[in-house]
mmCIF file of C-alpha atoms and ligand atoms in Angstrom:
data_model
loop_
_atom_site.group_PDB
_atom_site.id
_atom_site.type_symbol
_atom_site.label_atom_id
_atom_site.label_comp_id
_atom_site.label_asym_id
_atom_site.label_seq_id
_atom_site.Cartn_x
_atom_site.Cartn_y
_atom_site.Cartn_z
ATOM 1 C CA MET A 259 -2.585 -1.896 -42.412
ATOM 2 C CA SER A 260 -0.990 -2.898 -38.649
ATOM 3 C CA ARG A 261 2.644 -3.365 -38.471
ATOM 4 C CA ALA A 262 3.688 -6.761 -36.730
ATOM 5 C CA LEU A 263 6.806 -8.592 -35.754
ATOM 6 C CA VAL A 264 6.534 -11.790 -37.111
ATOM 7 C CA VAL A 265 8.775 -14.705 -37.013
ATOM 8 C CA HIS A 266 9.116 -17.458 -39.697
ATOM 9 C CA GLN A 267 12.364 -19.857 -37.950
ATOM 10 C CA VAL A 268 13.296 -19.584 -34.462
ATOM 11 C CA GLY A 269 16.588 -18.588 -33.600
ATOM 12 C CA GLY A 270 19.077 -14.875 -32.638
ATOM 13 C CA PRO A 271 16.859 -11.783 -32.525
ATOM 14 C CA GLU A 272 17.273 -10.949 -36.670
ATOM 15 C CA VAL A 273 14.465 -13.665 -37.031
ATOM 16 C CA MET A 274 12.064 -10.873 -36.244
ATOM 17 C CA LYS A 275 10.929 -9.341 -39.300
ATOM 18 C CA LEU A 276 8.552 -5.909 -39.377
ATOM 19 C CA GLU A 277 5.608 -6.538 -41.909
ATOM 20 C CA ASP A 278 2.443 -5.468 -42.943
ATOM 21 C CA ARG A 279 -0.051 -7.915 -40.744
ATOM 22 C CA ASP A 280 -3.532 -6.439 -40.635
ATOM 23 C CA ALA A 281 -5.167 -7.532 -37.439
ATOM 24 C CA GLY A 282 -8.453 -8.602 -39.199
ATOM 25 C CA ALA A 283 -11.621 -8.399 -37.859
ATOM 26 C CA PRO A 284 -12.317 -9.778 -34.557
ATOM 27 C CA GLY A 285 -14.211 -13.267 -33.874
ATOM 28 C CA PRO A 286 -16.484 -14.436 -31.833
ATOM 29 C CA ASP A 287 -15.592 -13.382 -28.135
ATOM 30 C CA GLN A 288 -12.430 -11.554 -28.953
ATOM 31 C CA ILE A 289 -11.412 -7.900 -28.754
ATOM 32 C CA ARG A 290 -9.252 -6.170 -31.273
ATOM 33 C CA ILE A 291 -6.758 -3.480 -29.627
ATOM 34 C CA ARG A 292 -4.671 -0.615 -31.014
ATOM 35 C CA ASN A 293 -1.443 -1.219 -28.698
ATOM 36 C CA ARG A 294 0.196 1.565 -28.017
ATOM 37 C CA ALA A 295 2.730 0.559 -25.676
ATOM 38 C CA ILE A 296 3.589 -3.530 -25.438
ATOM 39 C CA GLY A 297 6.049 -5.070 -22.737
ATOM 40 C CA LEU A 298 9.248 -6.860 -23.255
ATOM 41 C CA ASN A 299 9.942 -9.968 -21.526
ATOM 42 C CA PHE A 300 11.656 -13.529 -20.914
ATOM 43 C CA VAL A 301 9.242 -15.231 -22.221
ATOM 44 C CA ASP A 302 9.077 -13.283 -25.406
ATOM 45 C CA VAL A 303 12.860 -14.463 -25.730
ATOM 46 C CA TYR A 304 12.180 -18.195 -25.369
ATOM 47 C CA GLN A 305 9.816 -17.868 -28.056
ATOM 48 C CA ARG A 306 11.595 -16.396 -30.496
ATOM 49 C CA THR A 307 14.646 -18.794 -29.619
ATOM 50 C CA GLY A 308 12.722 -21.719 -30.037
ATOM 51 C CA LEU A 309 13.074 -23.176 -26.288
ATOM 52 C CA TYR A 310 9.213 -22.887 -25.437
ATOM 53 C CA LYS A 311 7.679 -23.834 -27.992
ATOM 54 C CA VAL A 312 5.046 -21.883 -30.642
ATOM 55 C CA ASP A 313 3.062 -22.731 -33.549
ATOM 56 C CA LEU A 314 5.421 -20.458 -36.912
ATOM 57 C CA PRO A 315 4.617 -17.918 -38.097
ATOM 58 C CA PHE A 316 3.796 -16.584 -34.974
ATOM 59 C CA VAL A 317 4.174 -12.952 -33.372
ATOM 60 C CA PRO A 318 6.037 -12.443 -30.449
ATOM 61 C CA GLY A 319 5.110 -10.787 -27.428
ATOM 62 C CA SER A 320 2.542 -11.486 -24.257
ATOM 63 C CA GLU A 321 2.174 -7.982 -22.711
ATOM 64 C CA GLY A 322 0.203 -4.734 -23.561
ATOM 65 C CA ALA A 323 -2.596 -1.737 -23.872
ATOM 66 C CA GLY A 324 -4.120 0.292 -25.991
ATOM 67 C CA GLU A 325 -7.283 1.245 -27.143
ATOM 68 C CA VAL A 326 -10.085 -1.105 -28.204
ATOM 69 C CA THR A 327 -11.055 -0.446 -32.232
ATOM 70 C CA ALA A 328 -13.569 -3.142 -32.329
ATOM 71 C CA VAL A 329 -15.379 -5.891 -30.645
ATOM 72 C CA GLY A 330 -16.840 -9.648 -32.021
ATOM 73 C CA ALA A 331 -20.457 -11.131 -31.451
ATOM 74 C CA GLY A 332 -20.965 -12.120 -28.133
ATOM 75 C CA VAL A 333 -18.711 -9.577 -26.706
ATOM 76 C CA SER A 334 -20.509 -7.228 -23.861
ATOM 77 C CA GLU A 335 -18.465 -5.920 -21.607
ATOM 78 C CA PHE A 336 -16.144 -4.313 -24.075
ATOM 79 C CA LYS A 337 -16.540 -1.090 -26.427
ATOM 80 C CA ALA A 338 -14.551 0.657 -29.184
ATOM 81 C CA GLY A 339 -12.297 3.202 -27.580
ATOM 82 C CA ASP A 340 -12.710 0.972 -24.077
ATOM 83 C CA ARG A 341 -8.944 0.961 -22.216
ATOM 84 C CA VAL A 342 -7.828 -1.998 -21.124
ATOM 85 C CA GLY A 343 -4.395 -3.818 -20.895
ATOM 86 C CA TYR A 344 -3.260 -7.786 -21.118
ATOM 87 C CA ILE A 345 -1.026 -10.440 -20.216
ATOM 88 C CA GLY A 346 -0.510 -13.140 -22.697
ATOM 89 C CA PRO A 347 -0.998 -15.130 -25.249
ATOM 90 C CA ALA A 348 1.899 -13.978 -28.027
ATOM 91 C CA GLY A 349 1.029 -11.399 -30.904
ATOM 92 C CA ALA A 350 2.213 -8.285 -28.313
ATOM 93 C CA TYR A 351 4.712 -6.959 -30.806
ATOM 94 C CA ALA A 352 1.724 -5.402 -33.299
ATOM 95 C CA GLU A 353 0.397 -1.751 -33.922
ATOM 96 C CA GLU A 354 -3.191 -4.293 -33.468
ATOM 97 C CA ARG A 355 -3.594 -7.102 -32.228
ATOM 98 C CA LEU A 356 -6.617 -9.744 -31.868
ATOM 99 C CA LEU A 357 -7.240 -11.083 -28.015
ATOM 100 C CA PRO A 358 -10.238 -13.183 -26.599
ATOM 101 C CA ALA A 359 -12.305 -10.418 -24.285
ATOM 102 C CA ALA A 360 -11.686 -12.801 -21.693
ATOM 103 C CA ARG A 361 -8.420 -12.533 -21.445
ATOM 104 C CA ALA A 362 -8.399 -8.511 -21.371
ATOM 105 C CA ILE A 363 -8.236 -5.748 -18.358
ATOM 106 C CA PRO A 364 -10.044 -2.655 -17.960
ATOM 107 C CA LEU A 365 -7.092 -0.200 -17.141
ATOM 108 C CA PRO A 366 -8.161 2.028 -14.190
ATOM 109 C CA LYS A 367 -8.223 5.813 -14.470
ATOM 110 C CA HIS A 368 -5.082 5.320 -12.445
ATOM 111 C CA ILE A 369 -3.227 3.366 -14.772
ATOM 112 C CA ASP A 370 -1.913 5.015 -18.186
ATOM 113 C CA PHE A 371 -0.703 2.596 -21.079
ATOM 114 C CA GLU A 372 3.252 2.672 -20.461
ATOM 115 C CA THR A 373 2.060 1.947 -16.420
ATOM 116 C CA ALA A 374 0.133 -0.764 -18.017
ATOM 117 C CA ALA A 375 2.174 -1.968 -20.309
ATOM 118 C CA ALA A 376 5.315 -1.955 -17.637
ATOM 119 C CA SER A 377 4.066 -3.480 -14.989
ATOM 120 C CA MET A 378 0.733 -6.079 -16.008
ATOM 121 C CA LEU A 379 3.188 -9.887 -16.556
ATOM 122 C CA LYS A 380 5.321 -8.849 -14.557
ATOM 123 C CA GLY A 381 3.958 -7.802 -11.812
ATOM 124 C CA MET A 382 1.046 -10.197 -11.941
ATOM 125 C CA THR A 383 3.283 -12.255 -11.551
ATOM 126 C CA ALA A 384 5.489 -11.261 -9.030
ATOM 127 C CA TYR A 385 1.361 -10.922 -7.230
ATOM 128 C CA TYR A 386 0.978 -14.833 -7.243
ATOM 129 C CA LEU A 387 4.643 -15.424 -6.816
ATOM 130 C CA LEU A 388 4.549 -13.750 -3.359
ATOM 131 C CA PHE A 389 0.287 -14.686 -2.161
ATOM 132 C CA GLU A 390 -0.312 -18.002 -3.525
ATOM 133 C CA THR A 391 2.990 -19.957 -4.316
ATOM 134 C CA TRP A 392 3.782 -19.096 -1.267
ATOM 135 C CA LYS A 393 2.102 -16.734 1.340
ATOM 136 C CA LEU A 394 4.482 -13.852 2.610
ATOM 137 C CA GLN A 395 4.043 -12.802 5.821
ATOM 138 C CA ALA A 396 5.539 -9.911 7.781
ATOM 139 C CA GLY A 397 9.258 -11.092 9.523
ATOM 140 C CA GLU A 398 9.856 -14.351 6.978
ATOM 141 C CA SER A 399 13.042 -13.672 4.699
ATOM 142 C CA ILE A 400 13.450 -13.485 0.635
ATOM 143 C CA LEU A 401 15.844 -14.105 -1.623
ATOM 144 C CA TRP A 402 15.236 -13.080 -5.233
ATOM 145 C CA HIS A 403 17.693 -13.153 -7.541
ATOM 146 C CA ALA A 404 17.852 -10.720 -10.646
ATOM 147 C CA ALA A 405 16.373 -8.248 -8.132
ATOM 148 C CA ALA A 406 17.411 -5.087 -10.339
ATOM 149 C CA GLY A 407 15.315 -7.119 -13.570
ATOM 150 C CA GLY A 408 12.115 -5.919 -14.638
ATOM 151 C CA VAL A 409 9.768 -8.864 -12.532
ATOM 152 C CA GLY A 410 12.506 -8.907 -9.487
ATOM 153 C CA LEU A 411 12.562 -4.534 -9.020
ATOM 154 C CA ILE A 412 8.710 -4.725 -9.020
ATOM 155 C CA ALA A 413 8.848 -7.789 -6.535
ATOM 156 C CA CYS A 414 11.347 -6.745 -4.347
ATOM 157 C CA GLN A 415 9.148 -3.519 -3.578
ATOM 158 C CA TRP A 416 5.602 -5.907 -3.072
ATOM 159 C CA ALA A 417 7.914 -7.948 -0.470
ATOM 160 C CA LYS A 418 9.312 -5.120 1.309
ATOM 161 C CA ALA A 419 5.677 -3.785 1.884
ATOM 162 C CA LEU A 420 4.386 -7.204 3.303
ATOM 163 C CA GLY A 421 6.981 -6.609 5.633
ATOM 164 C CA ALA A 422 9.490 -8.852 4.942
ATOM 165 C CA THR A 423 13.137 -9.087 4.664
ATOM 166 C CA VAL A 424 14.301 -9.345 1.099
ATOM 167 C CA TYR A 425 17.979 -10.607 -0.241
ATOM 168 C CA GLY A 426 18.247 -9.712 -3.543
ATOM 169 C CA THR A 427 21.422 -10.789 -6.194
ATOM 170 C CA VAL A 428 22.162 -8.563 -8.931
ATOM 171 C CA GLY A 429 24.781 -8.839 -11.923
ATOM 172 C CA SER A 430 26.608 -5.557 -11.084
ATOM 173 C CA GLU A 431 26.966 -2.478 -8.749
ATOM 174 C CA ALA A 432 25.203 -0.208 -10.723
ATOM 175 C CA LYS A 433 22.157 -2.896 -10.877
ATOM 176 C CA ALA A 434 23.138 -3.583 -7.167
ATOM 177 C CA ALA A 435 21.980 0.383 -6.049
ATOM 178 C CA LEU A 436 19.058 -0.136 -7.849
ATOM 179 C CA ALA A 437 17.656 -2.551 -6.057
ATOM 180 C CA LYS A 438 18.144 -1.250 -2.410
ATOM 181 C CA ALA A 439 16.951 1.371 -3.697
ATOM 182 C CA ASN A 440 13.825 -0.618 -4.937
ATOM 183 C CA GLY A 441 13.208 -3.072 -1.689
ATOM 184 C CA CYS A 442 16.258 -4.998 -0.799
ATOM 185 C CA ARG A 443 17.943 -4.161 1.985
ATOM 186 C CA GLU A 444 21.282 -6.260 1.228
ATOM 187 C CA VAL A 445 22.353 -6.928 -2.458
ATOM 188 C CA ILE A 446 24.431 -9.523 -3.597
ATOM 189 C CA ASN A 447 26.939 -9.452 -6.346
ATOM 190 C CA TYR A 448 26.960 -13.131 -7.970
ATOM 191 C CA ARG A 449 28.950 -12.308 -10.331
ATOM 192 C CA THR A 450 31.818 -11.180 -7.424
ATOM 193 C CA GLU A 451 30.481 -12.964 -4.477
ATOM 194 C CA HIS A 452 29.690 -16.397 -2.908
ATOM 195 C CA PHE A 453 26.105 -15.956 -2.709
ATOM 196 C CA PRO A 454 25.101 -19.150 -0.639
ATOM 197 C CA ARG A 455 27.953 -17.823 1.962
ATOM 198 C CA ARG A 456 26.823 -13.838 2.136
ATOM 199 C CA ILE A 457 23.145 -15.056 3.037
ATOM 200 C CA ARG A 458 24.205 -17.789 5.496
ATOM 201 C CA GLU A 459 26.482 -14.161 7.140
ATOM 202 C CA LEU A 460 23.299 -12.071 6.728
ATOM 203 C CA THR A 461 20.538 -14.555 8.049
ATOM 204 C CA GLY A 462 23.037 -15.716 10.881
ATOM 205 C CA GLY A 463 23.135 -19.115 9.741
ATOM 206 C CA ARG A 464 19.643 -19.836 9.085
ATOM 207 C CA GLY A 465 18.973 -19.467 5.718
ATOM 208 C CA VAL A 466 15.919 -17.964 3.564
ATOM 209 C CA ASP A 467 12.326 -18.898 4.105
ATOM 210 C CA VAL A 468 11.862 -18.779 0.160
ATOM 211 C CA VAL A 469 14.512 -18.428 -2.433
ATOM 212 C CA TYR A 470 12.969 -16.871 -6.042
ATOM 213 C CA ASP A 471 15.011 -17.825 -8.869
ATOM 214 C CA GLY A 472 14.552 -16.860 -12.795
ATOM 215 C CA VAL A 473 17.925 -17.110 -13.695
ATOM 216 C CA GLY A 474 18.185 -20.865 -13.896
ATOM 217 C CA GLN A 475 20.705 -22.965 -14.791
ATOM 218 C CA ALA A 476 23.631 -20.465 -13.203
ATOM 219 C CA THR A 477 21.558 -20.145 -9.914
ATOM 220 C CA PHE A 478 19.323 -23.398 -8.840
ATOM 221 C CA GLU A 479 22.122 -25.697 -7.373
ATOM 222 C CA PRO A 480 23.752 -23.414 -5.118
ATOM 223 C CA SER A 481 20.207 -21.301 -4.112
ATOM 224 C CA LEU A 482 19.736 -24.413 -2.362
ATOM 225 C CA ASP A 483 22.613 -23.988 -0.027
ATOM 226 C CA CYS A 484 20.487 -20.437 1.467
ATOM 227 C CA LEU A 485 16.951 -21.836 2.593
ATOM 228 C CA ARG A 486 16.051 -22.776 5.492
ATOM 229 C CA PRO A 487 15.302 -26.193 6.551
ATOM 230 C CA ARG A 488 12.025 -27.240 4.884
ATOM 231 C CA GLY A 489 12.027 -23.502 3.319
ATOM 232 C CA LEU A 490 10.598 -23.487 -0.576
ATOM 233 C CA MET A 491 12.649 -23.258 -4.269
ATOM 234 C CA VAL A 492 10.713 -21.070 -6.034
ATOM 235 C CA SER A 493 11.977 -21.745 -10.073
ATOM 236 C CA PHE A 494 10.054 -19.805 -11.495
ATOM 237 C CA GLY A 495 12.429 -18.861 -15.358
ATOM 238 C CA ASN A 496 15.657 -19.683 -17.155
ATOM 239 C CA ALA A 497 17.132 -16.637 -18.159
ATOM 240 C CA SER A 498 20.570 -18.242 -17.785
ATOM 241 C CA GLY A 499 19.463 -21.937 -19.046
ATOM 242 C CA THR A 500 16.984 -24.449 -17.924
ATOM 243 C CA VAL A 501 16.627 -26.438 -15.338
ATOM 244 C CA SER A 502 16.631 -30.555 -14.212
ATOM 245 C CA ILE A 503 17.400 -32.065 -11.089
ATOM 246 C CA PRO A 504 19.096 -35.449 -11.173
ATOM 247 C CA ASP A 505 18.744 -36.915 -7.723
ATOM 248 C CA LEU A 506 15.300 -35.552 -5.115
ATOM 249 C CA GLY A 507 18.064 -36.694 -2.697
ATOM 250 C CA VAL A 508 19.893 -33.077 -3.019
ATOM 251 C CA LEU A 509 16.609 -31.983 -1.434
ATOM 252 C CA ALA A 510 16.896 -34.560 1.649
ATOM 253 C CA ALA A 511 20.005 -33.724 2.565
ATOM 254 C CA LYS A 512 19.687 -29.658 2.307
ATOM 255 C CA GLY A 513 16.847 -30.030 5.289
ATOM 256 C CA SER A 514 13.671 -31.732 3.353
ATOM 257 C CA LEU A 515 13.177 -28.915 0.947
ATOM 258 C CA TYR A 516 10.364 -28.133 -1.252
ATOM 259 C CA VAL A 517 10.654 -27.367 -5.007
ATOM 260 C CA THR A 518 8.334 -26.092 -7.423
ATOM 261 C CA ARG A 519 8.587 -25.024 -10.956
ATOM 262 C CA PRO A 520 5.181 -22.441 -11.342
ATOM 263 C CA THR A 521 4.289 -20.707 -14.668
ATOM 264 C CA SER A 522 1.127 -18.355 -15.285
ATOM 265 C CA GLY A 523 -1.060 -20.270 -16.955
ATOM 266 C CA ALA A 524 -1.289 -22.478 -13.960
ATOM 267 C CA TYR A 525 -2.308 -19.562 -11.268
ATOM 268 C CA PHE A 526 -4.446 -17.525 -14.187
ATOM 269 C CA ALA A 527 -6.340 -19.952 -15.294
ATOM 270 C CA THR A 528 -9.744 -18.546 -15.298
ATOM 271 C CA THR A 529 -10.588 -14.790 -15.834
ATOM 272 C CA GLY A 530 -11.490 -14.294 -12.150
ATOM 273 C CA GLU A 531 -8.272 -15.427 -11.072
ATOM 274 C CA LEU A 532 -6.705 -13.123 -13.497
ATOM 275 C CA ARG A 533 -8.906 -9.926 -12.664
ATOM 276 C CA LYS A 534 -7.938 -10.986 -8.970
ATOM 277 C CA ALA A 535 -4.120 -10.246 -9.502
ATOM 278 C CA ALA A 536 -4.226 -7.567 -12.229
ATOM 279 C CA GLU A 537 -6.589 -5.750 -9.261
ATOM 280 C CA MET A 538 -3.721 -5.952 -6.336
ATOM 281 C CA LEU A 539 -1.574 -5.173 -8.736
ATOM 282 C CA PHE A 540 -3.043 -1.473 -9.857
ATOM 283 C CA ALA A 541 -4.290 -1.501 -5.728
ATOM 284 C CA ALA A 542 -0.510 -1.603 -4.697
ATOM 285 C CA ILE A 543 0.652 0.894 -7.748
ATOM 286 C CA ARG A 544 -1.816 2.938 -6.947
ATOM 287 C CA ASP A 545 -1.427 3.061 -3.165
ATOM 288 C CA GLY A 546 2.201 3.268 -3.549
ATOM 289 C CA ALA A 547 3.536 0.179 -2.059
ATOM 290 C CA ILE A 548 5.565 0.074 -6.080
ATOM 291 C CA LYS A 549 6.834 1.760 -8.096
ATOM 292 C CA VAL A 550 6.515 1.135 -11.658
ATOM 293 C CA THR A 551 10.450 1.764 -13.082
ATOM 294 C CA ILE A 552 10.830 2.005 -16.962
ATOM 295 C CA ASN A 553 14.483 2.085 -18.181
ATOM 296 C CA GLN A 554 14.517 1.299 -21.481
ATOM 297 C CA ARG A 555 11.862 2.888 -24.445
ATOM 298 C CA PHE A 556 12.532 0.669 -27.748
ATOM 299 C CA THR A 557 10.546 1.862 -31.076
ATOM 300 C CA LEU A 558 8.845 -1.341 -32.480
ATOM 301 C CA GLU A 559 11.070 -1.180 -35.538
ATOM 302 C CA ASP A 560 13.953 -2.283 -32.962
ATOM 303 C CA ALA A 561 12.709 -5.048 -30.914
ATOM 304 C CA VAL A 562 15.938 -6.848 -32.161
ATOM 305 C CA ALA A 563 18.149 -4.408 -30.612
ATOM 306 C CA ALA A 564 15.403 -4.702 -27.344
ATOM 307 C CA HIS A 565 15.979 -8.627 -27.080
ATOM 308 C CA ARG A 566 19.673 -8.082 -27.598
ATOM 309 C CA ALA A 567 19.834 -5.552 -25.107
ATOM 310 C CA LEU A 568 17.512 -7.420 -22.197
ATOM 311 C CA GLU A 569 19.906 -11.083 -23.028
ATOM 312 C CA ALA A 570 22.843 -9.330 -23.081
ATOM 313 C CA ARG A 571 21.488 -8.340 -19.038
ATOM 314 C CA GLU A 572 22.150 -4.270 -20.081
ATOM 315 C CA THR A 573 18.112 -3.913 -19.563
ATOM 316 C CA THR A 574 17.000 -2.760 -15.435
ATOM 317 C CA GLY A 575 13.658 -3.344 -14.612
ATOM 318 C CA SER A 576 10.726 -2.839 -17.017
ATOM 319 C CA THR A 577 11.390 -2.229 -21.153
ATOM 320 C CA LEU A 578 8.915 -1.107 -23.038
ATOM 321 C CA LEU A 579 8.488 -1.564 -27.371
ATOM 322 C CA LEU A 580 6.442 1.769 -28.571
ATOM 323 C CA PRO A 581 4.058 1.127 -32.126
HETATM 324 N N1 NAP B 252 7.053 -18.142 -14.639
HETATM 325 C C1 NAP B 252 6.592 -17.470 -14.774
HETATM 326 O O1 NAP B 252 5.156 -16.939 -14.731
HETATM 327 C C2 NAP B 252 7.360 -15.977 -15.152
HETATM 328 C C3 NAP B 252 6.162 -14.771 -15.431
HETATM 329 C C4 NAP B 252 7.095 -13.625 -15.423
HETATM 330 C C5 NAP B 252 8.274 -14.152 -15.772
HETATM 331 N N2 NAP B 252 9.211 -14.946 -15.485
HETATM 332 C C6 NAP B 252 10.710 -14.955 -15.389
HETATM 333 O O2 NAP B 252 10.697 -14.176 -15.163
HETATM 334 C C7 NAP B 252 12.902 -14.039 -15.332
HETATM 335 C C8 NAP B 252 12.586 -12.460 -14.637
HETATM 336 O O3 NAP B 252 12.035 -11.843 -16.543
HETATM 337 P P1 NAP B 252 12.020 -10.579 -17.012
HETATM 338 O O4 NAP B 252 11.455 -10.554 -17.984
HETATM 339 O O5 NAP B 252 11.865 -9.694 -15.728
HETATM 340 O O6 NAP B 252 13.763 -10.597 -17.104
HETATM 341 P P2 NAP B 252 14.812 -9.579 -16.416
HETATM 342 O O7 NAP B 252 15.104 -9.659 -15.052
HETATM 343 O O8 NAP B 252 14.335 -8.142 -16.720
HETATM 344 O O9 NAP B 252 16.115 -10.104 -17.282
HETATM 345 C C9 NAP B 252 17.213 -10.794 -17.137
HETATM 346 C C10 NAP B 252 17.679 -11.149 -16.103
HETATM 347 O O10 NAP B 252 18.470 -12.511 -15.652
HETATM 348 C C11 NAP B 252 19.454 -11.756 -14.667
HETATM 349 N N3 NAP B 252 20.344 -13.104 -15.893
HETATM 350 C C12 NAP B 252 21.529 -14.122 -14.929
HETATM 351 N N4 NAP B 252 22.401 -14.310 -15.880
HETATM 352 C C13 NAP B 252 21.420 -14.450 -17.135
HETATM 353 C C14 NAP B 252 21.881 -14.780 -18.278
HETATM 354 N N5 NAP B 252 22.962 -15.867 -18.471
HETATM 355 N N6 NAP B 252 21.623 -14.058 -18.906
HETATM 356 C C15 NAP B 252 20.339 -13.363 -19.458
HETATM 357 N N7 NAP B 252 20.386 -12.790 -18.669
HETATM 358 C C16 NAP B 252 20.555 -13.380 -16.837
HETATM 359 C C17 NAP B 252 20.016 -10.422 -15.815
HETATM 360 O O11 NAP B 252 20.484 -9.934 -14.147
HETATM 361 P P3 NAP B 252 21.547 -9.539 -13.669
HETATM 362 O O12 NAP B 252 22.545 -8.567 -14.608
HETATM 363 O O13 NAP B 252 21.487 -8.798 -12.653
HETATM 364 O O14 NAP B 252 22.334 -11.023 -13.504
HETATM 365 C C18 NAP B 252 19.354 -10.041 -16.834
HETATM 366 O O15 NAP B 252 18.866 -8.997 -16.185
HETATM 367 C C19 NAP B 252 13.098 -14.352 -16.166
HETATM 368 O O16 NAP B 252 13.283 -15.882 -16.193
HETATM 369 C C20 NAP B 252 11.388 -15.159 -16.835
HETATM 370 O O17 NAP B 252 11.437 -16.420 -17.884
HETATM 371 C C21 NAP B 252 8.426 -16.431 -15.551
#
């Protein structure tokens, strides 16, 4: 018997209940995985609160790593005992889970379970944002909001390794020091400083080429004032609330700006795209361009406390749930 955190009704962190829930035998083209480490991500919060729609009841969690314990009909690539990592679909907050084999990624020797679960969703997101949404070049400048967060800490290191100048925002002085040690040339505490003014100063009035914004409502509009003419606003998340643009004229007035709202679903639609992103991430970790920082570990039983900490902006870097 396996245990899982199950959500029957959307709501606060307390709606997640630990239950006995047998993962069952894998169906055709599925594998069963015994999770060794599970990644915590903001998408888990959006799904738990109902901001992102899911069919109830559901088991949250879109990132994990462990051993294959069984394979279904038609699966030839994996066998029991193989080490794999994965991102999405939900179902990771469990001791054992089923997964479409096409979404599993074999782990190379140098990637342990904790590193995989702490980096795959966040780092593969960083990959598509830095290499696909905008092909970041040496000499370009970017602003990354929540630079000390899970995605932020990985992405800022990677962007610096590509030769970009990275500016970050954070919500505390301790986070500023962390972001500075992980790729940011300058870090702005947006609770105490007017970040668009500071970005203009730092860029000699020009503005940055790209703003990456996973904070959303609280930062979207002022971020447009940080961009150079024809710069790109990448709104990839909504930790502080969702974003809407009432009038596209705003983009004209601020310099013919581009805006995109990307999701991993559109970038990793095929197994090939998914595997390429994982390969790039694992290579960047192997080569030392990215150091994965796990700053919080919770047991699966303590997932409620983990969600509270994430929503209260108390976490930095990656957070794991350990079954
Ligand atoms: N589109 C995609 O494909 C994709 C994939 C993965 C993640 N994401 C998005 O990337 C963002 C970061 O995800 P993550 O899991 O790595 O989380 P995270 O950055 O570790 O946590 C969110 C951070 O946002 C900042 N924040 C500002 N206002 C906040 C508020 N009102 N409530 C909570 N946090 C607030 C906090 O940092 P400060 O205290 O420094 O402000 C907080 O630590 C999220 O928006 C997530 O949805 C998008």
